[in-house]
CSV table of C-alpha atoms and ligand atoms in Angstrom, one decimal:
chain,number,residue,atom,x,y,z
A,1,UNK,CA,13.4,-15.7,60.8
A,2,UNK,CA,10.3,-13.9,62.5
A,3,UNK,CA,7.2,-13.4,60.1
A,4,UNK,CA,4.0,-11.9,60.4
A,5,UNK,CA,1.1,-12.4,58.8
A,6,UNK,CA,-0.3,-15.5,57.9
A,7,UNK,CA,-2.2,-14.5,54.8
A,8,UNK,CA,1.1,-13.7,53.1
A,9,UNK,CA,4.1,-14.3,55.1
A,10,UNK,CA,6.9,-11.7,55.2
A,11,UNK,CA,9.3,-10.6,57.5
A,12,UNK,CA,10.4,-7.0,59.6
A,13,UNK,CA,12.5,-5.8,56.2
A,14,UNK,CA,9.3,-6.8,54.1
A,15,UNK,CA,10.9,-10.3,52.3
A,16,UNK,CA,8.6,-12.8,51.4
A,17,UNK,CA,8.0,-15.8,52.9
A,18,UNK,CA,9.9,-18.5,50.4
A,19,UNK,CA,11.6,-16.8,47.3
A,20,UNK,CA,13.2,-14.0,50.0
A,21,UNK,CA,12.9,-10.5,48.1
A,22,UNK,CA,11.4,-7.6,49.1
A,23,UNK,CA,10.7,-4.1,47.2
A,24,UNK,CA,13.7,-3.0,45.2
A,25,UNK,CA,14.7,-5.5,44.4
A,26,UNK,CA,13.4,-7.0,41.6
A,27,UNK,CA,12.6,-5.6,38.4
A,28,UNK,CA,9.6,-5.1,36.4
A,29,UNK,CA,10.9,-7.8,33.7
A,30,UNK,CA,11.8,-11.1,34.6
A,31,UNK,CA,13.4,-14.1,33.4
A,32,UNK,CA,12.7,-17.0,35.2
A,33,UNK,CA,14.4,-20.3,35.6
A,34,UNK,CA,14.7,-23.8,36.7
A,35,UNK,CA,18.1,-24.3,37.1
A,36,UNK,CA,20.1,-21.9,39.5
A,37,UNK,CA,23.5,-22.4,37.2
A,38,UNK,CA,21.3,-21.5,34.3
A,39,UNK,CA,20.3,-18.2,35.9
A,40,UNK,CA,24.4,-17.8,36.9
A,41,UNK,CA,25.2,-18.6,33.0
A,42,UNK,CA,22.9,-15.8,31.5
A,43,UNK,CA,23.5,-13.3,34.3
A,44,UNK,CA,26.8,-13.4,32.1
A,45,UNK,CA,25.0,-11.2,29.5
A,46,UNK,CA,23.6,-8.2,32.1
A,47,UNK,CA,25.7,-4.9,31.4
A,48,UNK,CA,29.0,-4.4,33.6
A,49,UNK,CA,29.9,-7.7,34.5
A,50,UNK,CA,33.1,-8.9,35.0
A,51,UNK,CA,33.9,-11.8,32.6
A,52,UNK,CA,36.9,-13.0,34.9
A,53,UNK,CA,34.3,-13.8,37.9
A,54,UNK,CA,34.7,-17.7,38.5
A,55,UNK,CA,32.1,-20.0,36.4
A,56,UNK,CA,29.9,-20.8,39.6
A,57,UNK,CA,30.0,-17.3,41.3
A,58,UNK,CA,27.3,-14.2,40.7
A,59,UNK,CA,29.7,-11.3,39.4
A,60,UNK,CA,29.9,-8.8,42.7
A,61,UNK,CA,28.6,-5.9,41.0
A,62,UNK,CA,25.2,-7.4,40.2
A,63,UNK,CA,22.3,-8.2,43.3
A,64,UNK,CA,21.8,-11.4,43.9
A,65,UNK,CA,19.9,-13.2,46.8
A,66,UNK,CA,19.7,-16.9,47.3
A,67,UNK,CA,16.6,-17.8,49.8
A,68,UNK,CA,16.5,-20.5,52.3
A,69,UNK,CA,14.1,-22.2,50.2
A,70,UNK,CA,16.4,-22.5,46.8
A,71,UNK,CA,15.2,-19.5,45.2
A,72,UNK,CA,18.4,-17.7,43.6
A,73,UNK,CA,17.3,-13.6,42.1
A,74,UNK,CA,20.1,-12.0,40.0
A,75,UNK,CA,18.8,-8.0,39.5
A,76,UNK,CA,20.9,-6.0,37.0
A,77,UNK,CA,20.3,-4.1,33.3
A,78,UNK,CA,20.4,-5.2,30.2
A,79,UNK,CA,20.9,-2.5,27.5
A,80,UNK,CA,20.0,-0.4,30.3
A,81,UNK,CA,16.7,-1.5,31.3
A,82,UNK,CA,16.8,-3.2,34.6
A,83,UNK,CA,16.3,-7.2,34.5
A,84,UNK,CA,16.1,-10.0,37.6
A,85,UNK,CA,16.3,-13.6,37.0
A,86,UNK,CA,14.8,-16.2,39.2
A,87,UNK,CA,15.7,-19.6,39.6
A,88,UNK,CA,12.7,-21.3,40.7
A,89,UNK,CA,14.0,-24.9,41.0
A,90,UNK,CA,11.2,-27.6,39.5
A,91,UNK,CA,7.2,-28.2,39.3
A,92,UNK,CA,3.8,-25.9,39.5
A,93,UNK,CA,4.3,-24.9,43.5
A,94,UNK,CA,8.0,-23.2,43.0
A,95,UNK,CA,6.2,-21.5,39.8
A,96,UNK,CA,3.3,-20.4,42.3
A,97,UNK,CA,5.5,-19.0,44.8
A,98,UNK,CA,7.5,-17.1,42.2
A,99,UNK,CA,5.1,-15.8,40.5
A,100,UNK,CA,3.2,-14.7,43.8
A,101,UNK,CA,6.0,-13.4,45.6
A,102,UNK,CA,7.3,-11.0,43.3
A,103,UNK,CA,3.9,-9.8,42.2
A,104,UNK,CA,3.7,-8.6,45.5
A,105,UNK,CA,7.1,-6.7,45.9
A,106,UNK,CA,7.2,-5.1,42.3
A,107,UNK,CA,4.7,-1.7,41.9
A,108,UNK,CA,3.3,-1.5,38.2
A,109,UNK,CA,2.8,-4.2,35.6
A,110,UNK,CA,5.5,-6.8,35.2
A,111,UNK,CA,6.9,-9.4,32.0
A,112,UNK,CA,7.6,-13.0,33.1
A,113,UNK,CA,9.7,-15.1,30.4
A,114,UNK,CA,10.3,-18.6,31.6
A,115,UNK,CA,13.2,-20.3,30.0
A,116,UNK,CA,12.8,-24.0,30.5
A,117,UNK,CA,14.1,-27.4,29.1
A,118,UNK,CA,11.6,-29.6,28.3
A,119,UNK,CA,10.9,-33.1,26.2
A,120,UNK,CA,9.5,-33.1,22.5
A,121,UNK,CA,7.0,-35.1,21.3
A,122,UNK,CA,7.2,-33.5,18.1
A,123,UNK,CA,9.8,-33.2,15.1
A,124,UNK,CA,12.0,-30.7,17.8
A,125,UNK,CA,15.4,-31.7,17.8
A,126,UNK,CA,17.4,-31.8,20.7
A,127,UNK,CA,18.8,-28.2,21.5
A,128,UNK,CA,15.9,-26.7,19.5
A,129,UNK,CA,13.9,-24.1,20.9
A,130,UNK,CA,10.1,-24.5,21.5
A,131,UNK,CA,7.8,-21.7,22.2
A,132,UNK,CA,4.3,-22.7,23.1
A,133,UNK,CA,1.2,-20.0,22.7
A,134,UNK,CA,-0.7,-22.1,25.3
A,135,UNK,CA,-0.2,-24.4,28.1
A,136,UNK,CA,-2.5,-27.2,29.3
A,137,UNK,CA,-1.8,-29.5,32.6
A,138,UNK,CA,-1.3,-33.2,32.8
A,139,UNK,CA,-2.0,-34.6,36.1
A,140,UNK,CA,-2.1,-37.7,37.8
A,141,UNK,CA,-5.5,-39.1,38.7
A,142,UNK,CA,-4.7,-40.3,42.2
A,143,UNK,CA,-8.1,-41.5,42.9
A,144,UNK,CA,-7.9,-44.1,39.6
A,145,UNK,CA,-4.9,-45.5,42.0
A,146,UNK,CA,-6.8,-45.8,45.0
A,147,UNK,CA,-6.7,-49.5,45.9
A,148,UNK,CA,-2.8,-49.8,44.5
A,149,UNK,CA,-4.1,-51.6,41.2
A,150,UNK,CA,-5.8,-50.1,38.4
A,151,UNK,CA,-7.7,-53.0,37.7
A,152,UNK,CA,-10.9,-52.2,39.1
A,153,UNK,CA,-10.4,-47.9,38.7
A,154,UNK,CA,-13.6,-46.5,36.0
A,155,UNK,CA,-11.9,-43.2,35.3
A,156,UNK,CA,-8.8,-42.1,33.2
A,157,UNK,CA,-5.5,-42.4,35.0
A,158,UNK,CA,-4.2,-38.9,34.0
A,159,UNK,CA,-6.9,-35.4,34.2
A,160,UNK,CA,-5.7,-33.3,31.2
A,161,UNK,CA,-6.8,-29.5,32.1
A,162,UNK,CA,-8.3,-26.7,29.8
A,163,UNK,CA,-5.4,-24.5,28.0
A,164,UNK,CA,-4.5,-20.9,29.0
A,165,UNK,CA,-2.8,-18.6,26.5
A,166,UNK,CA,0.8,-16.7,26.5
A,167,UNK,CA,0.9,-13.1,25.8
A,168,UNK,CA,0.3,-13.0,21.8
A,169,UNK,CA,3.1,-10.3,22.0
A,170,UNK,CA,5.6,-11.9,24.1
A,171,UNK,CA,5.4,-15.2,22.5
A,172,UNK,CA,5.6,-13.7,18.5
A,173,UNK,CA,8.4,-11.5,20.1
A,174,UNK,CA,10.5,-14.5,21.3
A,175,UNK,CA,9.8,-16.9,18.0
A,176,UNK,CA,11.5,-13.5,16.1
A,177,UNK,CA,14.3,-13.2,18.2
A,178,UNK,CA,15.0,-17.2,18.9
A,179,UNK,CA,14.9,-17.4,15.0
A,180,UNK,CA,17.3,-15.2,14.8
A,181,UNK,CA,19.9,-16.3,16.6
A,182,UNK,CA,19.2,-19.7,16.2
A,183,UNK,CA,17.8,-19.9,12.8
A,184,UNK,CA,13.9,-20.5,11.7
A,185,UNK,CA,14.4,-24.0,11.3
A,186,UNK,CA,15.3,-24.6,15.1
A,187,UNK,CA,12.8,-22.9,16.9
A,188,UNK,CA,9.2,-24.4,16.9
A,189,UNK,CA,5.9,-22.9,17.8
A,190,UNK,CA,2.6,-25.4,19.1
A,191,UNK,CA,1.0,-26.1,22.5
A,192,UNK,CA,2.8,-26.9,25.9
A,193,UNK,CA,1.2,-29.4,28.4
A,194,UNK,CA,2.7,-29.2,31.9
A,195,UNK,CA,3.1,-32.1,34.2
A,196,UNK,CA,2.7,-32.9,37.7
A,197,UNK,CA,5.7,-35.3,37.3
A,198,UNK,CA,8.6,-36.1,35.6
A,199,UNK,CA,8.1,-39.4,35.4
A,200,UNK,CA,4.3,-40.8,35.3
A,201,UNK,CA,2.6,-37.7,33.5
A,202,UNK,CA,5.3,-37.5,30.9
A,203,UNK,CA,4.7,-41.2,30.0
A,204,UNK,CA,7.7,-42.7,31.3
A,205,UNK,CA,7.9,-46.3,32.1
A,206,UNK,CA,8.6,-47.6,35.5
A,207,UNK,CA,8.5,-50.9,36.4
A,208,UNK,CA,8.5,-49.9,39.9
A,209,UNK,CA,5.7,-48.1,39.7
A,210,UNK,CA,1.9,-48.8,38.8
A,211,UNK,CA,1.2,-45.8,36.1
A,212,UNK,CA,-0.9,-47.1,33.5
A,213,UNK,CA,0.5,-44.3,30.7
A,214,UNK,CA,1.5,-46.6,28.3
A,215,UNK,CA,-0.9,-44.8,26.1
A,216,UNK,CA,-0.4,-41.0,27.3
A,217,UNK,CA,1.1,-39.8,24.3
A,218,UNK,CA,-1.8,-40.7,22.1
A,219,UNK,CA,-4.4,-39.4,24.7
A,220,UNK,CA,-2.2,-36.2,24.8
A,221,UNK,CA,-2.3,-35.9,20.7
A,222,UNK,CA,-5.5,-36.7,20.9
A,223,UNK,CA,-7.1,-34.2,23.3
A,224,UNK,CA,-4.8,-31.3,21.5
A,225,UNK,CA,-3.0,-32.2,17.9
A,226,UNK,CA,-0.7,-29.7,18.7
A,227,UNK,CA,1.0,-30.5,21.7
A,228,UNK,CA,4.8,-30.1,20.9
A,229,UNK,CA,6.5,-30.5,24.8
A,230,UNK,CA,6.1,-31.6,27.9
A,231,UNK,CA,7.9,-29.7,31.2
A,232,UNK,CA,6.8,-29.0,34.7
A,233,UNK,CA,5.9,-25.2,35.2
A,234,UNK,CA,4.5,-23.6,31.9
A,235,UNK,CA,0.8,-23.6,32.5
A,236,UNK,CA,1.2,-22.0,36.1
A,237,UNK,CA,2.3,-18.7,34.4
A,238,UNK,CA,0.2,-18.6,32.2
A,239,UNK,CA,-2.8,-19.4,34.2
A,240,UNK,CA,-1.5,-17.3,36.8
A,241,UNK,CA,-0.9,-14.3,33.9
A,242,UNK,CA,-4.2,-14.5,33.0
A,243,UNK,CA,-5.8,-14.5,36.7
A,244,UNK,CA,-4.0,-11.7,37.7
A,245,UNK,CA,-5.5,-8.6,38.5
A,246,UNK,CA,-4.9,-5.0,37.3
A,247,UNK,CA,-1.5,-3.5,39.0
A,248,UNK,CA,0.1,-2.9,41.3
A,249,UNK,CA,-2.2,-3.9,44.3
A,250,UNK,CA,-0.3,-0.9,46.7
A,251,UNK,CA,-3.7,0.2,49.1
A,252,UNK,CA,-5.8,-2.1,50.3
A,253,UNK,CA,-8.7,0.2,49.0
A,254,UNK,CA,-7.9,-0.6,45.4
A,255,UNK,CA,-8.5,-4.7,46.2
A,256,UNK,CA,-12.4,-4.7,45.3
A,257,UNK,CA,-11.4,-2.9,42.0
A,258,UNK,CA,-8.8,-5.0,41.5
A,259,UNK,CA,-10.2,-7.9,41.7
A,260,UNK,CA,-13.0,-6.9,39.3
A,261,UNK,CA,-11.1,-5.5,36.6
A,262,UNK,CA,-10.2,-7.1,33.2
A,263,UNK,CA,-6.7,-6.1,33.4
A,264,UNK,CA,-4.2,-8.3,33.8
A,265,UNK,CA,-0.9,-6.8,35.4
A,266,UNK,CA,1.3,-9.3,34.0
A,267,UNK,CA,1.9,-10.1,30.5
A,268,UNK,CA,3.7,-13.9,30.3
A,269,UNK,CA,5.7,-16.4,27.4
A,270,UNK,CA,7.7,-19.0,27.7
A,271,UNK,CA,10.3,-21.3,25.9
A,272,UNK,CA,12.3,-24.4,26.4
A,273,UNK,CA,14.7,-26.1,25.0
A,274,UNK,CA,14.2,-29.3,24.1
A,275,UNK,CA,16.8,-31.5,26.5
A,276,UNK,CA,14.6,-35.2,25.7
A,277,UNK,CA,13.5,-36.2,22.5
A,278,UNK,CA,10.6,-38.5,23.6
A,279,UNK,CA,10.1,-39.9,20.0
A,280,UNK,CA,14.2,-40.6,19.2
A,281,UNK,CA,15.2,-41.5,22.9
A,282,UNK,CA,18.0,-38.8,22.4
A,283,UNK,CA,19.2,-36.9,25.4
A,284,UNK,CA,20.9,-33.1,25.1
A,285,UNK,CA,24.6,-33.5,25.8
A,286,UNK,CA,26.3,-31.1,28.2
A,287,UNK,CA,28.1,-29.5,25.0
A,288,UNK,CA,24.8,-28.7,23.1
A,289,UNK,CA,23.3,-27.0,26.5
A,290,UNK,CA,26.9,-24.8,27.0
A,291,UNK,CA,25.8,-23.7,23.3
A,292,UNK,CA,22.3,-23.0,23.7
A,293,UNK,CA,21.7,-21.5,26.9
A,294,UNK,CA,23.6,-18.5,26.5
A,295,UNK,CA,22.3,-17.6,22.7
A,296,UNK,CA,18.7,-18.7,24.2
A,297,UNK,CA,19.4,-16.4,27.0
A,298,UNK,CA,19.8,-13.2,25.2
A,299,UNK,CA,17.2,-13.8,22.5
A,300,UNK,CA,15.0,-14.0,26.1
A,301,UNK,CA,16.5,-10.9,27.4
A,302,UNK,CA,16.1,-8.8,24.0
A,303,UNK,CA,12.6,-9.5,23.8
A,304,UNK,CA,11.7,-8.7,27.8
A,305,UNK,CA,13.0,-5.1,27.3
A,306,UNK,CA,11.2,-5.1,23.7
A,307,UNK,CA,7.8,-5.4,24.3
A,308,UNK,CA,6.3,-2.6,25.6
A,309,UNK,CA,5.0,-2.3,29.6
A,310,UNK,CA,3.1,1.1,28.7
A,311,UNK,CA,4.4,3.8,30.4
A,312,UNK,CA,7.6,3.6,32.4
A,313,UNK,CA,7.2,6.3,34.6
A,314,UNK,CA,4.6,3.8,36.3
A,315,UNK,CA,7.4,1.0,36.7
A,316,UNK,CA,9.0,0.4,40.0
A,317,UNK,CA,10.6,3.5,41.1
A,318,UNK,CA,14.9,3.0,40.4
A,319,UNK,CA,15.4,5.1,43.7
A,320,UNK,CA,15.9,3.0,46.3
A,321,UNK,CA,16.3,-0.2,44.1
A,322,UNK,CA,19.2,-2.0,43.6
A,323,UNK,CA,19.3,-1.2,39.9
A,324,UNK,CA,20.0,2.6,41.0
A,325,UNK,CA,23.2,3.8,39.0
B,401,R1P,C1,12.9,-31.5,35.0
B,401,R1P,O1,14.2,-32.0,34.7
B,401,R1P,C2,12.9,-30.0,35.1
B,401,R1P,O2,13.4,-29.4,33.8
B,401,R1P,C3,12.4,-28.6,33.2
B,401,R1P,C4,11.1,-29.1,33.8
B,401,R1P,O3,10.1,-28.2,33.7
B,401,R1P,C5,11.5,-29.4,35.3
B,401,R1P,O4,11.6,-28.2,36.0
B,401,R1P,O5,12.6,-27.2,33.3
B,401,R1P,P1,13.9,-26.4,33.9
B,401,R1P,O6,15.1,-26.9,33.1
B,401,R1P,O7,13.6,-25.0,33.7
B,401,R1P,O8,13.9,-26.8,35.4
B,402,URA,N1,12.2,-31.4,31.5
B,402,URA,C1,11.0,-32.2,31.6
B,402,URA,O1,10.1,-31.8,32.4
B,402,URA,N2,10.9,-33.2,30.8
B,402,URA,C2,11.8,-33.6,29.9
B,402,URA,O2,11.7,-34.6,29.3
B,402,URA,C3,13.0,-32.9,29.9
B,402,URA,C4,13.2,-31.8,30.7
């Protein structure tokens, strides 16, 4: 693989660097995922496919690319309007590239939709569905670990960041259609906080480990009353969402204005299902997920061709694209 530029890698057909698309290939709407048999699962609901394709395989008459890097995009239509879902794999970098790398391939504003799993710290059953209107991060204070003990450390052991809000649209959008395929009572609204880990910023115990987080759920309730779940990518779209300047980026001449414009070109939400329950010890069974994910899916899909992107005639053109009829 030859690539030029070092700014922002691509190659001679114009793919980017890690998630491996290039122009045409990805829609203006986007679902984006963890897990690449998730993205597999709800490609099941795109128009056209063939429900005898094997459980594992992307149906032949969608687009799919799977990137050296683990990134898996599945491009068809839903109801007609063209769709792509990403499989990211896990944590804020994969969320970077993602949301990076098919800014920069996709002309005119764009909807990202993350559908995640995630742990409750709330009420949230597992198998309900949590939608957060903001996103903080949790993160690991490496310096309070510096000698190996935390004896000695002054400082907090975990740095919890500012919040950045969803897309007020997107985000009432998805609670309506979540609700009503799943019913009010199983879809929850509050505050995300992403973590840099799995393990240590999620307050799990690990005798292995030095982590001093024995208290992280209180200092997370404490610092925001309304924090509902904890997962691994959230806040980077919506920081990302909100940093993003006004679309599409096409001549270099339009970079200065760009970059001082209020607009944002991309409009974000998320929501997970809840796979831990952090206050019950409960763990989602393989059944419940089967269940969820596809329902979850298409309340996802209805709302990304729902809201409005302004006018479509300034979407990505369809000629040339593999959404083309
Ligand atoms: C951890 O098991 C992973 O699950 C959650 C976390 O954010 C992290 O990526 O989301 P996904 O199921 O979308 O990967
Ligand atoms: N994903 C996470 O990041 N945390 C959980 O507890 C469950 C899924």
């Amino acid at each position: 693989m030859s690539m030029s530029n070092a700014n922002f890698p691509m190659d001679a057909e114009g793919r980017t660097y890690h998630v491996g698309i290039k122009r045409g290939e990805l829609a203006n709407r986007i679902i984006t995922v963890g897990d690449p048999a998730r993205a597999i699962v709800l490609s099941r609901s795109l128009d056209g496919v063939d429900h005898n394709t094997p459980a594992k395989a992307v149906c032949s008459n969608l687009f799919s690319h799977a990137s050296h890097r683990g990134f898996l995009t599945i491009t068809g239509r839903y109801k007609g309007t063209p769709v792509s879902i990403v499989a990211i794999g896990m944590g804020v970098s994969m969320m970077d590239f993602f949301v990076r790398e098919c800014r920069a391939v996709v002309d005119g504003p764009m909807i990202m939709i993350r559908l995640g799993s995630c742990g409750s710290l709330s009420d949230a059953k597992v198998g309900d569905i949590c939608v957060p209107s903001s996103s903080y991060m949790v993160q690991r204070n490496y310096d309070y670990f510096a000698d190996g003990t935390a004896s000695t450390a002054s400082a907090a052991p975990y740095h919890m960041s500012k919040k950045f809000d969803a897309d007020p649209e997107v985000i009432a959008t998805l609670v309506k259609n979540m609700s009503a395929q799943l019913g009010d009572n199983h879809v929850w609204k509050g505050v995300n906080a992403t973590a840099d880990s799995f393990y240590s910023s999620q307050g799990r115990q690990d005798l292995n480990f030095v982590d001093d987080n024995q208290e992280l759920f209180t200092e997370l309730v404490k610092y925001e009353p309304e924090t509902l779940t904890l997962e691994m990518e959230t806040f980077v779209l919506y920081h990302l969402a909100r940093t993003s300047t006004v679309a599409p980026l096409k001549e270099e001449s339009r970079l200065t204005a760009a970059a001082t414009s209020n607009k944002h070109s991309i409009r974000a939400g998320a929501c997970m299902m809840v796979f831990a329950q952090r206050k019950s010890n409960d763990f989602i069974s393989k059944e419940d997920v089967a269940r969820v994910e596809p329902i979850a899916g298409k309340a996802v899909f209805d709302s990304l061709v729902e809201v409005s992107l302004g006018d479509e005639s300034e979407l990505h053109a369809t000629e040339g694209s593999v959404w083309a009829l």
